[in-house]
Each structure stands twice: as structure tokens, then as C-alpha cells.
CSV table of C-alpha atoms in Angstrom, one decimal:
chain,number,residue,atom,x,y,z
A,1,MET,CA,14.1,44.7,103.1
A,2,GLU,CA,15.9,42.9,100.3
A,3,GLN,CA,15.4,39.2,99.9
A,4,ASP,CA,19.2,38.5,100.3
A,5,ASP,CA,19.3,40.4,103.6
A,6,LEU,CA,16.4,38.3,105.0
A,7,LEU,CA,18.2,35.0,104.1
A,8,ARG,CA,21.8,36.0,104.9
A,9,PRO,CA,21.9,34.3,108.3
A,10,TYR,CA,21.2,31.0,106.7
A,11,ALA,CA,23.4,31.3,103.6
A,12,GLY,CA,26.5,29.1,103.0
A,13,GLN,CA,25.7,26.6,105.8
A,14,VAL,CA,23.9,23.3,106.2
A,15,ARG,CA,20.9,23.5,108.5
A,16,VAL,CA,18.8,20.8,110.1
A,17,ARG,CA,15.2,22.0,110.4
A,18,VAL,CA,12.2,20.4,112.1
A,19,GLY,CA,8.6,21.0,111.0
A,20,GLY,CA,5.2,20.0,112.4
A,21,LEU,CA,2.1,18.9,110.6
A,22,LEU,CA,-1.0,19.9,112.5
A,23,VAL,CA,-4.3,18.9,111.0
A,24,ARG,CA,-7.6,20.1,112.2
A,25,ASN,CA,-11.1,20.0,110.6
A,26,GLY,CA,-9.8,19.0,107.2
A,27,ALA,CA,-7.1,21.7,107.1
A,28,ILE,CA,-3.4,22.0,107.8
A,29,LEU,CA,-1.8,24.8,109.8
A,30,LEU,CA,0.8,26.5,107.6
A,31,ALA,CA,3.0,29.5,107.8
A,32,ALA,CA,3.7,31.9,105.0
A,33,HIS,CA,7.4,32.9,104.6
A,34,ARG,CA,8.7,35.9,102.7
A,35,GLY,CA,12.1,36.3,101.1
A,36,LEU,CA,12.3,32.8,99.6
A,37,LEU,CA,10.6,33.6,96.3
A,38,PRO,CA,10.9,36.4,93.8
A,39,ASN,CA,8.4,39.3,93.6
A,40,GLY,CA,7.3,39.0,97.2
A,41,ALA,CA,5.5,35.7,96.7
A,42,SER,CA,4.7,33.8,99.9
A,43,PHE,CA,6.1,30.3,100.5
A,44,TRP,CA,3.7,28.1,102.5
A,45,SER,CA,5.3,25.6,104.8
A,46,PRO,CA,4.5,23.8,108.0
A,47,PRO,CA,5.6,25.7,111.1
A,48,GLY,CA,9.1,24.8,112.3
A,49,GLY,CA,12.7,25.9,112.3
A,50,GLY,CA,16.3,25.2,113.2
A,51,TRP,CA,17.5,22.4,115.5
A,52,ALA,CA,19.8,24.0,118.1
A,53,PHE,CA,22.8,22.3,119.7
A,54,GLY,CA,21.9,20.5,122.9
A,55,GLU,CA,18.2,20.0,122.0
A,56,ASN,CA,16.5,16.8,121.0
A,57,LEU,CA,14.5,17.0,117.8
A,58,LYS,CA,11.1,16.9,119.5
A,59,ALA,CA,12.0,19.6,122.0
A,60,ALA,CA,13.2,21.8,119.1
A,61,LEU,CA,9.9,21.3,117.3
A,62,GLN,CA,7.9,22.2,120.4
A,63,ARG,CA,10.0,25.4,120.8
A,64,GLU,CA,9.7,26.4,117.2
A,65,PHE,CA,5.9,25.7,117.2
A,66,ARG,CA,5.5,27.8,120.3
A,67,GLU,CA,7.6,30.7,118.8
A,68,GLU,CA,5.8,30.7,115.5
A,69,THR,CA,2.2,29.9,116.5
A,70,GLY,CA,1.9,30.3,120.2
A,71,LEU,CA,0.6,26.7,120.4
A,72,VAL,CA,1.9,24.0,122.7
A,73,VAL,CA,2.1,20.7,120.8
A,74,GLN,CA,2.8,17.1,121.5
A,75,VAL,CA,5.2,15.7,118.9
A,76,GLY,CA,4.3,12.3,117.3
A,77,ARG,CA,5.8,10.2,114.7
A,78,GLN,CA,8.4,11.3,112.1
A,79,LEU,CA,6.7,11.5,108.7
A,80,HIS,CA,8.9,13.2,106.1
A,81,LEU,CA,12.6,13.8,105.3
A,82,HIS,CA,13.3,16.5,102.7
A,83,GLU,CA,16.6,17.7,101.3
A,84,PHE,CA,16.4,21.4,100.4
A,85,ARG,CA,18.9,23.2,98.2
A,86,ARG,CA,18.4,26.5,96.4
A,87,GLY,CA,21.3,28.9,95.7
A,88,GLU,CA,23.2,29.5,98.9
A,89,LEU,CA,20.6,27.8,101.1
A,90,GLN,CA,20.8,24.1,102.1
A,91,ALA,CA,18.8,22.2,104.8
A,92,LEU,CA,17.8,18.8,105.8
A,93,GLU,CA,14.2,19.0,107.0
A,94,ILE,CA,12.5,16.5,109.2
A,95,PHE,CA,8.7,16.7,109.6
A,96,PHE,CA,6.7,15.2,112.4
A,97,GLU,CA,3.0,14.8,113.2
A,98,VAL,CA,2.0,17.2,115.9
A,99,LYS,CA,-1.2,17.5,118.0
A,100,THR,CA,-2.4,20.1,120.5
A,101,THR,CA,-3.7,19.0,123.9
A,102,ASP,CA,-6.8,21.2,123.3
A,103,ASP,CA,-8.4,21.7,119.9
A,104,SER,CA,-9.7,25.2,120.8
A,105,PRO,CA,-6.5,27.3,120.9
A,106,THR,CA,-6.2,29.7,118.0
A,107,PRO,CA,-2.7,30.0,116.5
A,108,LEU,CA,-1.2,33.5,116.6
A,109,LEU,CA,1.5,34.6,114.3
A,110,GLY,CA,4.7,34.6,116.3
A,111,HIS,CA,8.3,35.5,115.5
A,112,ASP,CA,11.7,34.2,114.7
A,113,PRO,CA,14.1,35.4,117.5
A,114,GLU,CA,16.9,35.3,114.9
A,115,HIS,CA,15.4,38.3,113.1
A,116,ALA,CA,14.6,41.8,114.2
A,117,PRO,CA,10.9,42.7,114.5
A,118,GLY,CA,10.9,44.5,111.1
A,119,ASN,CA,12.8,41.7,109.4
A,120,GLN,CA,10.6,38.7,110.1
A,121,LEU,CA,10.4,35.9,107.5
A,122,LEU,CA,7.0,34.8,108.8
A,123,SER,CA,4.2,36.8,107.4
A,124,GLU,CA,0.9,34.9,108.0
A,125,LEU,CA,-0.6,31.7,109.5
A,126,ALA,CA,-3.5,30.0,107.8
A,127,TRP,CA,-5.5,26.7,108.0
A,128,LEU,CA,-5.4,25.5,104.4
A,129,THR,CA,-7.3,22.5,102.9
A,130,PRO,CA,-5.7,20.3,100.2
A,131,ARG,CA,-8.1,21.9,97.7
A,132,GLN,CA,-6.8,25.4,98.6
A,133,LEU,CA,-3.2,24.2,98.4
A,134,LEU,CA,-3.9,22.8,94.9
A,135,ALA,CA,-5.0,26.3,93.8
A,136,ILE,CA,-1.7,28.0,94.9
A,137,PRO,CA,1.2,28.1,92.4
A,138,LEU,CA,3.4,25.0,92.9
A,139,ALA,CA,6.6,27.0,93.7
A,140,GLN,CA,4.7,28.6,96.6
A,141,VAL,CA,3.9,25.3,98.4
A,142,HIS,CA,6.5,23.2,100.3
A,143,PRO,CA,7.3,20.0,98.3
A,144,VAL,CA,5.9,17.7,101.1
A,145,LEU,CA,2.5,19.4,100.6
A,146,ARG,CA,2.3,19.3,96.9
A,147,GLY,CA,-0.4,17.3,95.2
A,148,LEU,CA,-2.3,16.4,98.4
A,149,LEU,CA,-5.9,15.2,97.8
A,150,SER,CA,-6.8,14.7,101.4
A,151,THR,CA,-5.3,15.7,104.8
A,152,ASP,CA,-4.8,11.9,105.2
A,153,ASP,CA,-2.0,12.2,102.6
A,154,VAL,CA,0.2,14.1,104.9
A,155,PHE,CA,0.5,11.0,107.1
A,156,VAL,CA,2.1,8.9,104.3
A,157,PRO,CA,5.8,9.1,104.9
A,158,GLN,CA,8.0,10.6,102.2
A,159,VAL,CA,11.7,10.9,101.6
A,160,LEU,CA,12.4,13.7,99.1
A,161,LEU,CA,16.1,13.9,98.2
A,162,GLU,CA,17.7,16.2,95.6
A,163,GLN,CA,18.9,14.5,92.4
């Protein structure tokens, strides 16, 4: 599947996306996305997705988290605002703190209903520590996660707007 084909549904429109930061045992739950970077490189980002008409932001994040990870989460405070622009893609991303009601559930890689089973953007879920994130090439890590020294750093609100 060509990179352009995977991203075609999102091209040429402004999207509002919600994302959830789930921290457990010194690691952050992240989803690898394919199609955003050249040469098949994964892009690591907190689970989340598009805000649909008629939903409130927290309900959208609960839905997206369930779709992508199988986890039921409680949505806490808003942490980060990020403006994303690359080529034909543009989004305003709002990240929230999320918690599970039970620390034992294991996340399972879910799906994006917008994509056919063979065309999924999501390729992997992983618990990554700040040290592991620092070892990944910068372009492969979402900007709100770059340069973390501790999982506590994800709870320091950021506003990252394009220049």
C-alpha cells in the first residue's frame, strides 16, 4: 500500500484530533503509525484520533482509545495543544491525561474503522520509557514526547504551534 493511499482520507482538510497519555510503571502507552514517514519508518504517538460531529472531546477520546487499544479509560485534564502541518495534512491535536479503572488490562492493537483491514495505519502498541523514546530518531516521535527525561514531564502542559 502506497503512503499516499493510506493518508488520502485525511488530505486537504483540517482535522481536530484527541490523544490520550496513559502512564504506567514508568512507561507511556504509544501507538506506531505507518504511512506518515518515508521508507516505512514508524511514527510513535499517543493513542487517539478524530473528533466526530456530535461528540464531546472526552467521549471522542474514550471511543478512540477503545478502538485502538481495547482499553476503557477515564479522561482527565487537558495537557497539550499541538498544531500539525505536513504537506497535505493539517490537524489541531489536543492531548489529555487518561487513566484506566484497573491497572491490569493489557492493551491490544485495535483498528481504525476508517480503513480497511489491510490498510490500517496502526501497526503496533508498546509501553515506552522516556529513555527508550530518546533512542528513537526524532522524526519518529510525536513532538509532545520529544526530549522527555521522566514520565512526569508528560504532565507539564505544552502549546506547540507552527511558526
